[in-house]
Short mmCIF file of C-alpha atoms and ligand atoms in Angstrom, two decimals:
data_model
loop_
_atom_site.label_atom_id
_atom_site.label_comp_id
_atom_site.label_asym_id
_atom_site.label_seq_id
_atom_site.Cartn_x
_atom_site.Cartn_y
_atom_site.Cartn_z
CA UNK A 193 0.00 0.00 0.00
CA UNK A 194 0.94 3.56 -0.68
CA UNK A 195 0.83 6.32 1.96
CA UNK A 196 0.96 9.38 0.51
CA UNK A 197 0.14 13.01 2.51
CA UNK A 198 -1.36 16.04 0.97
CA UNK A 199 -0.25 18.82 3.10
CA UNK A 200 -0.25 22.81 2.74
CA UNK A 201 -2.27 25.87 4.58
CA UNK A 202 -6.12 25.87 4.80
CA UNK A 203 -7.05 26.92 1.39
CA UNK A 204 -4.18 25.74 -0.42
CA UNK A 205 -6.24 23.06 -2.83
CA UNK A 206 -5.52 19.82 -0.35
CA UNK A 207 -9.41 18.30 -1.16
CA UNK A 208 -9.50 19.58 -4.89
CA UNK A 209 -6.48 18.28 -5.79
CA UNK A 210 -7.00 15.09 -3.59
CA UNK A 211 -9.91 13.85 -5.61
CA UNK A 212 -7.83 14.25 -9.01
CA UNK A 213 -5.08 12.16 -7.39
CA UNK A 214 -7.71 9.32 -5.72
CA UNK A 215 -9.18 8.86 -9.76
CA UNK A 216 -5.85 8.64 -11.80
CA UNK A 217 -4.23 6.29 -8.53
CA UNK A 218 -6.79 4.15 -6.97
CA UNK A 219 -6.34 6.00 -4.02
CA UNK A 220 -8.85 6.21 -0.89
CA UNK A 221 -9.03 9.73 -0.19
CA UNK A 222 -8.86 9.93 3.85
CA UNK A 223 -9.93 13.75 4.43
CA UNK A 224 -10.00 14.18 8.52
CA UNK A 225 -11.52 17.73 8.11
CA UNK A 226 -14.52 15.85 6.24
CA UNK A 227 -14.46 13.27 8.59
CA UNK A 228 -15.09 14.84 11.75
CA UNK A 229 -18.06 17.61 9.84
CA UNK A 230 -19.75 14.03 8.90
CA UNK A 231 -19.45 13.42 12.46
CA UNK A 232 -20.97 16.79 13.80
CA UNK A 233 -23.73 16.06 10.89
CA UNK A 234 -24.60 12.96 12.36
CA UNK A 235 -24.71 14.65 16.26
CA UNK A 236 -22.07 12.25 17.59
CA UNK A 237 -20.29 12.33 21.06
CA UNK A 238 -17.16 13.07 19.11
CA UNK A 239 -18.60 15.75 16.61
CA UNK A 240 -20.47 17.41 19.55
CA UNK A 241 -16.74 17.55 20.98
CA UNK A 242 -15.47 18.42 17.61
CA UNK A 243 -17.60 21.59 16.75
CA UNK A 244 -16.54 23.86 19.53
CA UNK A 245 -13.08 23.62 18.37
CA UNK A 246 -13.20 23.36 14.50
CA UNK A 247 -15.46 26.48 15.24
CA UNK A 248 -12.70 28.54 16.60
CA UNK A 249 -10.25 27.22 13.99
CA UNK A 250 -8.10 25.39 16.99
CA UNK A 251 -7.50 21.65 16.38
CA UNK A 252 -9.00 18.96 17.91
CA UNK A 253 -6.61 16.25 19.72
CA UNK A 254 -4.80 14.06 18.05
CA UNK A 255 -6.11 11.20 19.63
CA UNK A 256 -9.73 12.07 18.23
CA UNK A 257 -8.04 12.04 14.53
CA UNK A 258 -6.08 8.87 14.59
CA UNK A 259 -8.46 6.95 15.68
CA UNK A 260 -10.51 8.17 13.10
CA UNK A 261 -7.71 7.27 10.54
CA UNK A 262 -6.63 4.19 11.62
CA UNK A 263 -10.18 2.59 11.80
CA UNK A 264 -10.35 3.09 8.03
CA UNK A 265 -6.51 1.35 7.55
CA UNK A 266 -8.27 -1.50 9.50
CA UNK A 267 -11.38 -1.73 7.10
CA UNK A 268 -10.19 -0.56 3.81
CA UNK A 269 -7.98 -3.04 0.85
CA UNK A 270 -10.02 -2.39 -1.93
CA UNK A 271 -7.37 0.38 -3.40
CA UNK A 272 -3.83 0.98 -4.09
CA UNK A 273 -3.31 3.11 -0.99
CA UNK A 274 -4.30 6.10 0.58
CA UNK A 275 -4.24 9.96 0.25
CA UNK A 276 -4.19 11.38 3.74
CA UNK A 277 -5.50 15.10 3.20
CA UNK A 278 -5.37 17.16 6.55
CA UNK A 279 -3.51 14.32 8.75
CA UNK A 280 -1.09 14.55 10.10
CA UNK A 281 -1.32 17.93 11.69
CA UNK A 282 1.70 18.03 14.36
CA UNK A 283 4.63 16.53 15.41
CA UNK A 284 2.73 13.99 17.36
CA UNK A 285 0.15 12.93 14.99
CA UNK A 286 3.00 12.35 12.09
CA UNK A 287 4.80 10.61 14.88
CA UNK A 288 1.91 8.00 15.94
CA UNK A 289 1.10 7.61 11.91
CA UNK A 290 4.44 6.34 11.70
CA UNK A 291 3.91 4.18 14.58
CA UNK A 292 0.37 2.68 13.05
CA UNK A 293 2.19 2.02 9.75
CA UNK A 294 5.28 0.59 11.22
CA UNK A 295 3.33 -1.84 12.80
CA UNK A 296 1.72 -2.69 9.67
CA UNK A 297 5.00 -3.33 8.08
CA UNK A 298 4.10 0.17 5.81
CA UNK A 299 5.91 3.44 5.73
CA UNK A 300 4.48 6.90 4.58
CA UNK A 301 5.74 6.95 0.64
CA UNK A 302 5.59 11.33 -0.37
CA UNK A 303 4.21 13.91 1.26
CA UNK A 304 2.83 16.21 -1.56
CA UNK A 305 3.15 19.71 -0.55
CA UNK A 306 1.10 22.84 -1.49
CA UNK A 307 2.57 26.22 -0.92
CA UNK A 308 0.49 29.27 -1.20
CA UNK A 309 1.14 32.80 0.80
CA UNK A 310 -0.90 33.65 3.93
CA UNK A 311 -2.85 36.41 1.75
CA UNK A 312 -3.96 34.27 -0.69
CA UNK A 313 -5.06 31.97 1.93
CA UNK A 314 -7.87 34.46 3.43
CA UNK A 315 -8.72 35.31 -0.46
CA UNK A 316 -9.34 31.54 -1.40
CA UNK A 317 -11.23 30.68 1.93
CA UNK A 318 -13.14 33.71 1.59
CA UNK A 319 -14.49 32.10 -1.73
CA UNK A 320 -14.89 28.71 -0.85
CA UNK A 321 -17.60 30.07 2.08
CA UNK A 322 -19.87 31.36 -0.45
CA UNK A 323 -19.52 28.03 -1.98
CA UNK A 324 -19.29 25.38 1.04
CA UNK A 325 -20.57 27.28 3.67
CA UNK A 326 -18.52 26.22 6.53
CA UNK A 327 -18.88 27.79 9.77
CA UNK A 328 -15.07 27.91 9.77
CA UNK A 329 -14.80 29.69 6.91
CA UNK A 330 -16.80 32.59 7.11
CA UNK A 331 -15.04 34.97 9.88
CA UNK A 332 -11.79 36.35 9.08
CA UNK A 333 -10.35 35.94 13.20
CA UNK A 334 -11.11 32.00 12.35
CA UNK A 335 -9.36 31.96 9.24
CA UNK A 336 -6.25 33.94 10.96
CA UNK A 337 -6.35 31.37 13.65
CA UNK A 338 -6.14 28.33 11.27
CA UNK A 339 -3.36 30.28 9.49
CA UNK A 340 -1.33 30.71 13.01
CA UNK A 341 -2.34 27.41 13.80
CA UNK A 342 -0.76 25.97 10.64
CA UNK A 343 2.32 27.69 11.02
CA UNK A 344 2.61 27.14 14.68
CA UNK A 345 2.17 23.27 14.72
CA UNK A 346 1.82 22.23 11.19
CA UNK A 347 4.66 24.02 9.84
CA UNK A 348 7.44 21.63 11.42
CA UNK A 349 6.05 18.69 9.79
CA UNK A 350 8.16 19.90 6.89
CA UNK A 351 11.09 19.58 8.74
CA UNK A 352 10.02 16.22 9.49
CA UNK A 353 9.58 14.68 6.47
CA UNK A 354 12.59 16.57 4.58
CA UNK A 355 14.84 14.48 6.72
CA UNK A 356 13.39 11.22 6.18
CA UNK A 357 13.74 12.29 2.21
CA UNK A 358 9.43 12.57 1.52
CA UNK A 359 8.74 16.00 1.12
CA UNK A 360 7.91 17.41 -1.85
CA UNK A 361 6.63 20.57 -2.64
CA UNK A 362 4.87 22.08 -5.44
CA UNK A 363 3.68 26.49 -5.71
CA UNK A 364 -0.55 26.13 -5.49
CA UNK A 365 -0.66 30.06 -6.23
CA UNK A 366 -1.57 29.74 -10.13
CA UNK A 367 -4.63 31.46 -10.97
CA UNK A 368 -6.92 28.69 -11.90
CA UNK A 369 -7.80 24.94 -10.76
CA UNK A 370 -6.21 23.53 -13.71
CA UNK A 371 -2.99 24.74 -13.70
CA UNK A 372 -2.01 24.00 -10.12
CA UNK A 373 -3.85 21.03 -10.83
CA UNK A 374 -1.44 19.86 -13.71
CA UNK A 375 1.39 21.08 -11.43
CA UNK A 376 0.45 18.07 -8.57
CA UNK A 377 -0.34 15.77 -11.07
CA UNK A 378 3.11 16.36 -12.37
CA UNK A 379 4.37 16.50 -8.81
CA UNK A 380 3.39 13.19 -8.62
CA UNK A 381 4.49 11.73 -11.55
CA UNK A 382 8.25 12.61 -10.77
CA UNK A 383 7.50 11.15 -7.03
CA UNK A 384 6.50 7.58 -8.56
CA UNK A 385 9.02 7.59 -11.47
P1 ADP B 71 -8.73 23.22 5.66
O1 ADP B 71 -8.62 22.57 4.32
O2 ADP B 71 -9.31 24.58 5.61
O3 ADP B 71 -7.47 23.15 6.44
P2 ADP B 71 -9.96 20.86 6.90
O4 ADP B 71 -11.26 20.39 6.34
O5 ADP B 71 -8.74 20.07 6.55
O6 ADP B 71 -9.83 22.39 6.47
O7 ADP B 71 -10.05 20.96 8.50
C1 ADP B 71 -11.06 21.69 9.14
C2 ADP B 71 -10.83 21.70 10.64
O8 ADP B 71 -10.92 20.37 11.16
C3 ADP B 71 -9.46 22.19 11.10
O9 ADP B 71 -9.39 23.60 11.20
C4 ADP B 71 -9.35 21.51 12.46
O10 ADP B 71 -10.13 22.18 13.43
C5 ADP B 71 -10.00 20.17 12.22
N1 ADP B 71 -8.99 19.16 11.79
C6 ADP B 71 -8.89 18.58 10.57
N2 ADP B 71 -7.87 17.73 10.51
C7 ADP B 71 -7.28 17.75 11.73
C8 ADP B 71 -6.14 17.11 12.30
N3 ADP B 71 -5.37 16.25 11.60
N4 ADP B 71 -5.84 17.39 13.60
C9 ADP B 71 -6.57 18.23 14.32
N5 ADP B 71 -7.64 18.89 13.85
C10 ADP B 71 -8.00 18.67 12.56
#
């Protein structure tokens, strides 16, 4: 099985781009943000726990994520891997994902990174609320706290994975869907060559 991360900012394309990957490589496309809002849909223990946080743009605890995650390792062979979109998220999640793999005799293969500035972060999210209407989404001192948040405890993940040789990192900022699309796409042809 393949493990490969999307990782990047809110905003940055992780989902859009995700769903191009899961087609062309038989992929299972593992997306904790969508994960846990199916869970505060449904009125679960854990989504009810969930909400308060996602709505303040904190995280929620790792613990709450990986379990989510590891569940669907446990239940899912149908496809040629998965595309982890949104996990991990800190130095301790990427940590117990390579614990839960290890013991699975798997490793993490890429982590396919998208780069966009902070500005064009708000710009993009700003967009996407008209469109998705997320709670999380629609104030501007959320978005700034998921942007802090990234840089604060998502940012070293990069450091992470650039010593174990896996990160790879492609610029998101092109103007439309379809070119940064054919930029990951190529991305990821060069990773599996
Ligand atoms: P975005 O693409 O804007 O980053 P996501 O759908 O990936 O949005 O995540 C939405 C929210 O769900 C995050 O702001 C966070 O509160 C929560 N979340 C998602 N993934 C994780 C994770 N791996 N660890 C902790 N919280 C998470």
């Amino acid at each position: 099985m393949k493990y490969y991360i999307m990782f990047g900012p809110p905003g940055a394309g992780k989902g859009t781009h995700a769903v191009a990957l899961r087609d062309k490589y038989n992929l299972c496309h593992l997306s904790t943000g969508e994960l846990l809002r199916a869970e505060i849909a449904a009125g679960t223990g854990l989504g009810i726990k969930a909400k308060a946080l996602i709505e303040k743009g904190n995280l929620v605890p790792d613990e709450m994520v990986e379990k989510m995650i590891e569940k669907r390792f446990n239940t899912i062979d149908d496809v040629q891997g998965f595309l982890l979109d949104g996990f991990p998220r800190t130095l301790g999640q990427a940590a117990d994902l390579d614990k839960m793999l290890a013991e699975r005799g798997e490793s993490v293969t890429a982590v396919i990174s998208l780069m966009i500035p902070d500005e064009m972060v708000h710009a993009r999210i700003r967009g996407r609320a008209a469109v998705e209407g997320r709670v999380d989404d629609a104030s501007d001192v959320v978005i700034q706290n998921r942007i802090n948040t990234y840089h604060a405890q998502t940012e070293p993940l990069i450091e992470y994975y650039s010593k174990q040789g896996k990160y790879f990192e492609v610029d998101a900022d092109a103007p439309t869907i379809e070119e940064n699309r054919a930029r990951v796409l190529g991305l990821m042809e060069k990773i599996n060559k």
